[in-house]
Amino acid sequence: MNYLYKIFFFFTILHYAQSPVYQEKWLNNEESGLPQNTIKSMVKDRFGFLWLSTEKGLIRYDGHKFVTYQPNVPNVENRTVLIGGDADDDFLFTYYNSVKFPVLISGRTCKTLNMQSPYYKEIKKYSSEYLIRMLGHRNYSSRLYFHYFISRKEGYCLRGDRLFYYVGRRERFIRAVKSYSYLNFAVSGENLIYMDSPEMISMITKDGKIKRFVTGLKKQLDYCLYVNYGNKQVFVRNANKIYIAEYLNGRMQLIEVYNDPQSSRKILYKCMYYDKHTRMLFVGTLDHGILIVKKKFIKAFTIPFAESTVLNAIDRYSDHELITASGDILDTRGNIRKLFSRKSTENYGVLYLKDKSGMLIKEFWEIYLYNKSGKKLIKDFGYEQRVTAINYGNKGKIWISASCIPNPVLGYIKIHKGTVTEHKFYKIFQKITGILELDNGNLLMSSENGIHIFNEKTKTIKTFYRNVLFRSLNENGDNNIWIESYGDGLYLYRNGKIYPPPPNKKRMLSDVHCVIGDDYGHYWMSSNDGLFQVHKKEFIDYYMGKLSDIYIQQYDKNDGLLSNEFNGGANINGLKIGKYVCFPSMNGIVFIDTKNAFSVFPEENFYTDRMLINDKEMLIGNNRVSLNRNFRYLKIFVDHPNYGNENNDLIHYRIDNAPWISLSEDNAVNINKLSYGDHEIHFRKLKNFGTDYTYKTLSIFVEPAFWETLFFKIAASAVLIGMFYLFYKRRLKKIELEKIILGQKIEQHTAKLNDTIRSLSATREELYAQLYRQKKLVTVISHDIKSPLKFINMSTEYLLENNSTEQELHNVLISIKDSCGKMIDFIESSLTYSKVFIYDSYTIKEDIILHEFMDQRIRIFKNIAEFNAITLINRIDPGTLIRSNADVLHIVVHNIVDNAIKYTKKGNVTVYSSSDKDGTKLIFEDTGIGMTPEEIRRITGGDVHKNTQVGMRIVNELLALVNVPMEIESDKNKGTRIILTFKNEAIQDLDS
C-alpha cells in the first residue's frame, strides 16, 4: 500500500497548464485609436498597408497607427463601401456617398476621382455591383455585371446567369450558371470558385469546366462565407472555426486558420484578410473593431497550485520534458506532473543525473539527492555558507563551487547509484557564479569579479575582464560559450578568446540571461526586457568584428509571453528540447516552437512620401521638397508596415552630415528650423535578420529671404565698401595728427617707465637680500643656542641620576647659571649682529686682537668641555692682530669650536696662529674622531649643501663673504686641523 501511495504521489498528472493556441489582439476606437469600429471591408495593398472601409471614411493601417482619408469634396459624406480591384496590380478602389464618388487606392495613398481623371470611367462602372455586394441583395437586374478580378485587365464577369472570361476588352462566354448566386463567387489565387456550403468547393476553369472538391466539413448553423475581393481570398466560418480556401496539391481545400472562440460572444464578422507569411488573420467586425489572430509559437505555462509563478533553474528530464527545482515535470504541450514535493526559496540549482538515479538540488549550503526513495544529503558546506554554482563536467564529474568563509571552494564529486564515489575540492580566491568544463580539461568560470580559466593539473587561474559582475554562462555544443553579466552586456568565449559585447548593441543585450540555439540557424535569448531572436552566423560574425550591425527580433507579451521578464542566475537558465527552446520566467515556463516560429517582421521597404507643413499634410514628389523661408514646422512621415513588435522598427535618420538619430515614436522627423539652401535628410533601415541597411535620401531646398539673395548681398557689399572707404580716408587724417601727439607722450612715459623699472629692480634685489639674511639669521640662532642648552640638559640629567653632595649641587647650579648668562649674551650679540647684517655692515672691517677675541669665544664652551673631559687651549700670540668683520668671525669661530667639542671625547681642542707670506693663519686643532677624505670633500667641495651639517654650511657661506679661505686636514680617529687664512693686507702689528 505504501509503495502504491508513492507511485501515485510522484506521478500525479495535472491538466491545468494548457496555453491558448492563438494570440488575439483587438483594435477599437476606445483603446487602440481605431477611428471607427464598423469595418465593412479590408484589403492589404501591394506595399503591405491594410486599407479599411468604414462609416467614417477610408483608413490606412500600418500595424501601429491609423491614417484617415477624407473625400475632400464639399457636401459629400465620408461613408465608403467595399474595397475592390486587385492589390497585386496596385489597383484598388471604393466609393464615397453611396458609390457616387469613386476613390482610387494606389501608390500607398488614395484620391477621390473627378470626371477628368483617366480612372474615373473605369472605376465608376463597378459602382452598382459593389453597392449591391455590400448590401447583400440577392435580387438584381440581369443587365447588371459582377466582376471578379484575376488582375486589373483579366478576370471573370457574371451577367445574369451567364459567366464570361475576359482579358482587356475581349470577352468570351464560358458557361451558363443557373441558380448560382453572385455572392458565392470569388477568385482564390487565379481560380474562380463557387461555394454555397462548406461541404464542397466548385472550381470553374477559364474554358468553363467545373471541378468539385469535397472538403469533409458539415454545414453548421454558424456557416458564413467571406470574400476579400482585393486580395482574392475566400474564408469560411463553420462550427466555431475559420478556414481559408486554397488550391494545394492539385485540389481546392479549406485550411483552418482560427479555432474561433468568439462565436459564443455573438460578434458579427464582416470581412477578413489572411497574411500567409506571418500566418496572421485580420477580422473586421460590425461593431467591435478589428480582431488580429496569430497562431502562437511561443507558449507560456504556469504551474497550478504552486506557491509562486516565478521559476528559476530547469533541466532536461526526457526528450520532450523538463523538470524544475520544485520537482515539477512539464512537457511541451503544457502537461504537468509532480515527481517530488519540495518547498524552498532556493531554486537556482538542479541537475538530473545521467544515470537517472535522481536529481541533485542545491539548497543554500547543502547538496541533496532527490529520487523515488526520498531525500538524501550529498554534501554539507557548513551553516551560513552558500553553494553558488553547480554543473555537469566530463567523465562523470559534477562541479560545485561554494562561497565558504574565509576561502571559497571549487571542486567536483562523482555519484554512482545515489552514492558519492569520489570528491575533491580546492580553495580559490573568488565566489564563482557559473562553471563549464571545456574539452581540453580547463574550467571556464564566471564570477562577481571577472571571467576565469582554471587548470586543474597546474592549479592555476587566469582572469579576464576584472571588475565586471558576471552571473552565469551557457553553451550550445557549437563551440560558442555565452557569458551573461549584470547589466554589462553579453560576452562570447570562442576558440580560447573572449569577445566583449559590441558597443551599439551593448545596451540592448545588457540583461540577457541565456542564449540557446535552435536547429534552424537562430539563437534565442531570454532577458529582463523580453525575448530576442537573432541569426546565429551573423551574430557570431558581429561579435568577432566582421559586421558593423545586425538585426535582432524582439518579442514581448503581445507575442504570447505572460511576462516580459525572464529569470537568470541559475545553473541552467534555458534548454533545447527537440524543436522547442525553453526558458524560465517571472511567470511560468516559456516554450518556443522554433520549427513553426513565423516571426512578424517589419516590411523591409519604407516610404517618405508624406509630410506636414504648418499643419497642412502634403505629398512629396520625386524625393524633393521646396520650403518657404518662413516655414514654422515641418514633419516628414516615415511609413512602413509592421504588424509585430514596435521595438523592431530600426529606422534612423540624419540631416546632412549630422550623427544618426532614431526616429521618434510616431515614426516621423520633426524640423522647426533649417538654414536656407540645399539640405539632405538621409534615412536607413536595418534589413530583417540582415546586416545591410536600406537607404533613402530626401532633398530639401529652403528658399532664401530677400536679404539672403545674391543681388542683395552684392548691393549691400558695395554700399558697405563705399562707406568704409569714406570713413577710412577721414580716419586716416585724424590718425596722422594723433600719431604725432602720441609719439611725444610715449617718449615722456618711456622715460618715467625706465626710472620706475630701475627703482623696482633695486627694490627687488634688496628684498631678495633681506630674505636671504633673515634665513641666515634663523639658522645662526638655532645653531648657536644649542651648546649652552646641551650643557644645561646634561647638568640636570646628572643631578637627577646621581645623589650629589651639596657642594656638587652648588657647582652644577653655578655652571647652569653661567651657561644661561652666556646664552643671554649670545642672543643679545646675535640680535645686534642681525641688525648690523641687515644693513650690510658685514662689509665693515675692524682690527681684532685675536687672542682676546678667541678667549671670549671659547669661554662659552668651558662648562660643556669640562663635562666631557675636554681641555680648551688658547695658544695665540697676544700680539697677533687681524683685520676682519668681528660679527662674521664670531659666528665662524663658534661653529668650528662647537663641532670640535662635539666630535672629541676626553681630549684637547687647541687654537693657535702662525704667519707666512700669504698672511696670518688661525688654526683649530682637536684630538677627536677625525674625518675621511670623502667627508672633507663634502665640506670644502661642491657638495657643501648635500648631507652637510648646518654649522659647516654657515661657516662656508660666511667665510666667502669676508674672503677668508678655509683648509681642513684630518685623519680618521686621529683628529682634525682647520686652517683659516687672513691675507697680509688685513694684518697689523699691535705694538706699532
PDB file of C-alpha atoms in Angstrom, residues 176-336:
ATOM      1  CA  ALA A 176     -24.289  29.225 -68.014  1.00  0.00           C
ATOM      2  CA  VAL A 177     -24.609  29.205 -64.223  1.00  0.00           C
ATOM      3  CA  LYS A 178     -28.289  28.971 -63.399  1.00  0.00           C
ATOM      4  CA  SER A 179     -29.293  29.192 -59.743  1.00  0.00           C
ATOM      5  CA  TYR A 180     -25.751  30.349 -58.857  1.00  0.00           C
ATOM      6  CA  SER A 181     -25.667  33.378 -56.520  1.00  0.00           C
ATOM      7  CA  TYR A 182     -23.227  36.164 -57.331  1.00  0.00           C
ATOM      8  CA  LEU A 183     -22.394  36.388 -53.600  1.00  0.00           C
ATOM      9  CA  ASN A 184     -20.881  32.880 -53.625  1.00  0.00           C
ATOM     10  CA  PHE A 185     -18.459  33.513 -56.488  1.00  0.00           C
ATOM     11  CA  ALA A 186     -14.904  34.520 -55.674  1.00  0.00           C
ATOM     12  CA  VAL A 187     -11.382  34.346 -57.025  1.00  0.00           C
ATOM     13  CA  SER A 188      -8.873  32.395 -54.951  1.00  0.00           C
ATOM     14  CA  GLY A 189      -5.409  32.966 -56.362  1.00  0.00           C
ATOM     15  CA  GLU A 190      -6.137  32.652 -60.086  1.00  0.00           C
ATOM     16  CA  ASN A 191      -9.071  30.271 -59.702  1.00  0.00           C
ATOM     17  CA  LEU A 192     -12.757  31.161 -59.814  1.00  0.00           C
ATOM     18  CA  ILE A 193     -14.536  29.180 -57.164  1.00  0.00           C
ATOM     19  CA  TYR A 194     -18.131  28.842 -56.073  1.00  0.00           C
ATOM     20  CA  MET A 195     -19.369  27.883 -52.603  1.00  0.00           C
ATOM     21  CA  ASP A 196     -22.875  27.683 -51.164  1.00  0.00           C
ATOM     22  CA  SER A 197     -21.902  25.173 -48.491  1.00  0.00           C
ATOM     23  CA  PRO A 198     -18.698  24.281 -46.649  1.00  0.00           C
ATOM     24  CA  GLU A 199     -19.089  20.690 -47.753  1.00  0.00           C
ATOM     25  CA  MET A 200     -17.976  21.273 -51.337  1.00  0.00           C
ATOM     26  CA  ILE A 201     -15.950  23.749 -53.370  1.00  0.00           C
ATOM     27  CA  SER A 202     -16.583  24.133 -57.090  1.00  0.00           C
ATOM     28  CA  MET A 203     -13.759  25.453 -59.259  1.00  0.00           C
ATOM     29  CA  ILE A 204     -14.609  26.869 -62.697  1.00  0.00           C
ATOM     30  CA  THR A 205     -11.779  26.918 -65.225  1.00  0.00           C
ATOM     31  CA  LYS A 206     -11.269  29.526 -67.932  1.00  0.00           C
ATOM     32  CA  ASP A 207     -12.780  27.180 -70.521  1.00  0.00           C
ATOM     33  CA  GLY A 208     -15.957  26.676 -68.484  1.00  0.00           C
ATOM     34  CA  LYS A 209     -15.276  23.287 -66.926  1.00  0.00           C
ATOM     35  CA  ILE A 210     -16.316  22.690 -63.316  1.00  0.00           C
ATOM     36  CA  LYS A 211     -14.262  20.694 -60.826  1.00  0.00           C
ATOM     37  CA  ARG A 212     -15.782  19.843 -57.483  1.00  0.00           C
ATOM     38  CA  PHE A 213     -13.827  19.136 -54.311  1.00  0.00           C
ATOM     39  CA  VAL A 214     -15.281  17.656 -51.153  1.00  0.00           C
ATOM     40  CA  THR A 215     -13.957  19.417 -48.040  1.00  0.00           C
ATOM     41  CA  GLY A 216     -15.047  16.917 -45.398  1.00  0.00           C
ATOM     42  CA  LEU A 217     -16.882  19.594 -43.413  1.00  0.00           C
ATOM     43  CA  LYS A 218     -20.527  19.526 -42.426  1.00  0.00           C
ATOM     44  CA  LYS A 219     -22.543  22.684 -42.629  1.00  0.00           C
ATOM     45  CA  GLN A 220     -23.319  24.194 -39.220  1.00  0.00           C
ATOM     46  CA  LEU A 221     -25.710  26.908 -38.141  1.00  0.00           C
ATOM     47  CA  ASP A 222     -22.896  29.464 -37.924  1.00  0.00           C
ATOM     48  CA  TYR A 223     -21.767  28.851 -41.517  1.00  0.00           C
ATOM     49  CA  CYS A 224     -20.859  32.062 -43.338  1.00  0.00           C
ATOM     50  CA  LEU A 225     -18.835  32.924 -46.436  1.00  0.00           C
ATOM     51  CA  TYR A 226     -16.486  35.939 -46.522  1.00  0.00           C
ATOM     52  CA  VAL A 227     -14.891  37.166 -49.752  1.00  0.00           C
ATOM     53  CA  ASN A 228     -11.906  39.520 -49.846  1.00  0.00           C
ATOM     54  CA  TYR A 229     -12.141  40.765 -53.426  1.00  0.00           C
ATOM     55  CA  GLY A 230      -8.997  42.881 -53.482  1.00  0.00           C
ATOM     56  CA  ASN A 231      -6.723  40.128 -52.144  1.00  0.00           C
ATOM     57  CA  LYS A 232      -8.539  37.248 -53.905  1.00  0.00           C
ATOM     58  CA  GLN A 233      -9.157  35.358 -50.655  1.00  0.00           C
ATOM     59  CA  VAL A 234     -12.171  33.288 -49.593  1.00  0.00           C
ATOM     60  CA  PHE A 235     -12.974  32.446 -45.964  1.00  0.00           C
ATOM     61  CA  VAL A 236     -15.476  30.077 -44.406  1.00  0.00           C
ATOM     62  CA  ARG A 237     -16.777  30.235 -40.854  1.00  0.00           C
ATOM     63  CA  ASN A 238     -18.219  26.918 -39.732  1.00  0.00           C
ATOM     64  CA  ALA A 239     -18.515  25.119 -36.386  1.00  0.00           C
ATOM     65  CA  ASN A 240     -16.622  27.835 -34.465  1.00  0.00           C
ATOM     66  CA  LYS A 241     -13.689  27.673 -36.868  1.00  0.00           C
ATOM     67  CA  ILE A 242     -12.476  29.868 -39.702  1.00  0.00           C
ATOM     68  CA  TYR A 243     -10.986  28.368 -42.869  1.00  0.00           C
ATOM     69  CA  ILE A 244      -9.343  29.837 -45.947  1.00  0.00           C
ATOM     70  CA  ALA A 245      -9.873  28.258 -49.352  1.00  0.00           C
ATOM     71  CA  GLU A 246      -6.596  27.415 -51.118  1.00  0.00           C
ATOM     72  CA  TYR A 247      -5.573  25.417 -54.146  1.00  0.00           C
ATOM     73  CA  LEU A 248      -2.971  22.943 -52.855  1.00  0.00           C
ATOM     74  CA  ASN A 249      -1.591  19.756 -54.369  1.00  0.00           C
ATOM     75  CA  GLY A 250      -3.996  19.859 -57.306  1.00  0.00           C
ATOM     76  CA  ARG A 251      -7.199  20.395 -55.318  1.00  0.00           C
ATOM     77  CA  MET A 252      -9.150  23.081 -53.534  1.00  0.00           C
ATOM     78  CA  GLN A 253      -9.033  22.744 -49.761  1.00  0.00           C
ATOM     79  CA  LEU A 254     -10.275  24.555 -46.674  1.00  0.00           C
ATOM     80  CA  ILE A 255      -7.307  25.226 -44.373  1.00  0.00           C
ATOM     81  CA  GLU A 256      -8.082  26.065 -40.746  1.00  0.00           C
ATOM     82  CA  VAL A 257      -6.646  29.411 -39.700  1.00  0.00           C
ATOM     83  CA  TYR A 258      -8.565  30.035 -36.468  1.00  0.00           C
ATOM     84  CA  ASN A 259     -10.375  27.939 -33.913  1.00  0.00           C
ATOM     85  CA  ASP A 260     -12.959  30.603 -33.232  1.00  0.00           C
ATOM     86  CA  PRO A 261     -13.952  31.089 -29.584  1.00  0.00           C
ATOM     87  CA  GLN A 262     -15.526  34.451 -30.468  1.00  0.00           C
ATOM     88  CA  SER A 263     -18.703  32.807 -31.785  1.00  0.00           C
ATOM     89  CA  SER A 264     -20.060  32.445 -28.263  1.00  0.00           C
ATOM     90  CA  ARG A 265     -19.784  36.227 -27.835  1.00  0.00           C
ATOM     91  CA  LYS A 266     -22.242  36.960 -30.681  1.00  0.00           C
ATOM     92  CA  ILE A 267     -19.721  39.125 -32.537  1.00  0.00           C
ATOM     93  CA  LEU A 268     -20.696  39.783 -36.138  1.00  0.00           C
ATOM     94  CA  TYR A 269     -17.808  39.395 -38.591  1.00  0.00           C
ATOM     95  CA  LYS A 270     -17.881  41.485 -41.777  1.00  0.00           C
ATOM     96  CA  CYS A 271     -14.582  40.923 -43.587  1.00  0.00           C
ATOM     97  CA  MET A 272     -11.251  39.105 -43.341  1.00  0.00           C
ATOM     98  CA  TYR A 273      -7.681  39.082 -44.578  1.00  0.00           C
ATOM     99  CA  TYR A 274      -5.065  36.367 -44.028  1.00  0.00           C
ATOM    100  CA  ASP A 275      -1.317  37.021 -44.282  1.00  0.00           C
ATOM    101  CA  LYS A 276       0.363  33.760 -45.308  1.00  0.00           C
ATOM    102  CA  HIS A 277       3.887  34.941 -44.455  1.00  0.00           C
ATOM    103  CA  THR A 278       3.149  35.779 -40.824  1.00  0.00           C
ATOM    104  CA  ARG A 279       0.080  33.489 -40.508  1.00  0.00           C
ATOM    105  CA  MET A 280      -1.918  36.389 -39.140  1.00  0.00           C
ATOM    106  CA  LEU A 281      -5.682  36.650 -39.608  1.00  0.00           C
ATOM    107  CA  PHE A 282      -7.334  40.083 -39.607  1.00  0.00           C
ATOM    108  CA  VAL A 283     -11.068  40.093 -38.922  1.00  0.00           C
ATOM    109  CA  GLY A 284     -13.261  43.191 -39.330  1.00  0.00           C
ATOM    110  CA  THR A 285     -16.447  43.266 -37.269  1.00  0.00           C
ATOM    111  CA  LEU A 286     -19.727  45.143 -37.360  1.00  0.00           C
ATOM    112  CA  ASP A 287     -19.259  46.995 -34.093  1.00  0.00           C
ATOM    113  CA  HIS A 288     -16.206  45.620 -32.226  1.00  0.00           C
ATOM    114  CA  GLY A 289     -13.405  46.896 -34.439  1.00  0.00           C
ATOM    115  CA  ILE A 290     -10.659  44.573 -35.702  1.00  0.00           C
ATOM    116  CA  LEU A 291      -9.565  41.227 -34.325  1.00  0.00           C
ATOM    117  CA  ILE A 292      -5.983  40.186 -35.125  1.00  0.00           C
ATOM    118  CA  VAL A 293      -5.297  36.479 -34.657  1.00  0.00           C
ATOM    119  CA  LYS A 294      -1.972  34.679 -34.878  1.00  0.00           C
ATOM    120  CA  LYS A 295      -1.232  31.073 -34.084  1.00  0.00           C
ATOM    121  CA  LYS A 296       1.170  31.118 -31.172  1.00  0.00           C
ATOM    122  CA  PHE A 297       4.585  29.550 -31.485  1.00  0.00           C
ATOM    123  CA  ILE A 298       5.519  30.980 -28.073  1.00  0.00           C
ATOM    124  CA  LYS A 299       3.648  29.232 -25.284  1.00  0.00           C
ATOM    125  CA  ALA A 300       3.896  30.102 -21.608  1.00  0.00           C
ATOM    126  CA  PHE A 301       2.751  27.674 -18.934  1.00  0.00           C
ATOM    127  CA  THR A 302       2.326  28.243 -15.221  1.00  0.00           C
ATOM    128  CA  ILE A 303       2.246  25.520 -12.583  1.00  0.00           C
ATOM    129  CA  PRO A 304      -1.177  25.285 -10.906  1.00  0.00           C
ATOM    130  CA  PHE A 305      -1.306  25.390  -7.115  1.00  0.00           C
ATOM    131  CA  ALA A 306       2.343  26.450  -6.941  1.00  0.00           C
ATOM    132  CA  GLU A 307       3.340  28.937  -4.243  1.00  0.00           C
ATOM    133  CA  SER A 308       4.825  31.209  -6.900  1.00  0.00           C
ATOM    134  CA  THR A 309       4.711  31.545 -10.660  1.00  0.00           C
ATOM    135  CA  VAL A 310       8.411  32.525 -10.642  1.00  0.00           C
ATOM    136  CA  LEU A 311      10.614  29.732 -11.997  1.00  0.00           C
ATOM    137  CA  ASN A 312      14.395  29.550 -11.960  1.00  0.00           C
ATOM    138  CA  ALA A 313      16.617  26.515 -12.581  1.00  0.00           C
ATOM    139  CA  ILE A 314      15.435  23.823 -15.021  1.00  0.00           C
ATOM    140  CA  ASP A 315      16.961  20.698 -16.538  1.00  0.00           C
ATOM    141  CA  ARG A 316      16.114  18.126 -19.202  1.00  0.00           C
ATOM    142  CA  TYR A 317      14.063  15.193 -17.940  1.00  0.00           C
ATOM    143  CA  SER A 318      13.347  13.429 -21.249  1.00  0.00           C
ATOM    144  CA  ASP A 319      13.289  14.156 -24.980  1.00  0.00           C
ATOM    145  CA  HIS A 320      10.086  16.164 -24.581  1.00  0.00           C
ATOM    146  CA  GLU A 321      10.042  17.084 -20.887  1.00  0.00           C
ATOM    147  CA  LEU A 322      11.889  19.309 -18.440  1.00  0.00           C
ATOM    148  CA  ILE A 323      11.996  19.372 -14.665  1.00  0.00           C
ATOM    149  CA  THR A 324      12.115  22.317 -12.269  1.00  0.00           C
ATOM    150  CA  ALA A 325      13.899  22.668  -8.955  1.00  0.00           C
ATOM    151  CA  SER A 326      10.497  22.294  -7.270  1.00  0.00           C
ATOM    152  CA  GLY A 327      10.097  18.757  -8.622  1.00  0.00           C
ATOM    153  CA  ASP A 328       7.553  19.543 -11.370  1.00  0.00           C
ATOM    154  CA  ILE A 329       7.844  17.904 -14.785  1.00  0.00           C
ATOM    155  CA  LEU A 330       6.461  19.836 -17.778  1.00  0.00           C
ATOM    156  CA  ASP A 331       6.105  18.655 -21.354  1.00  0.00           C
ATOM    157  CA  THR A 332       5.920  20.802 -24.453  1.00  0.00           C
ATOM    158  CA  ARG A 333       2.117  20.622 -24.529  1.00  0.00           C
ATOM    159  CA  GLY A 334       1.807  22.089 -21.056  1.00  0.00           C
ATOM    160  CA  ASN A 335       1.018  18.894 -19.175  1.00  0.00           C
ATOM    161  CA  ILE A 336       2.451  18.824 -15.667  1.00  0.00           C
TER     162      ILE A 336
END
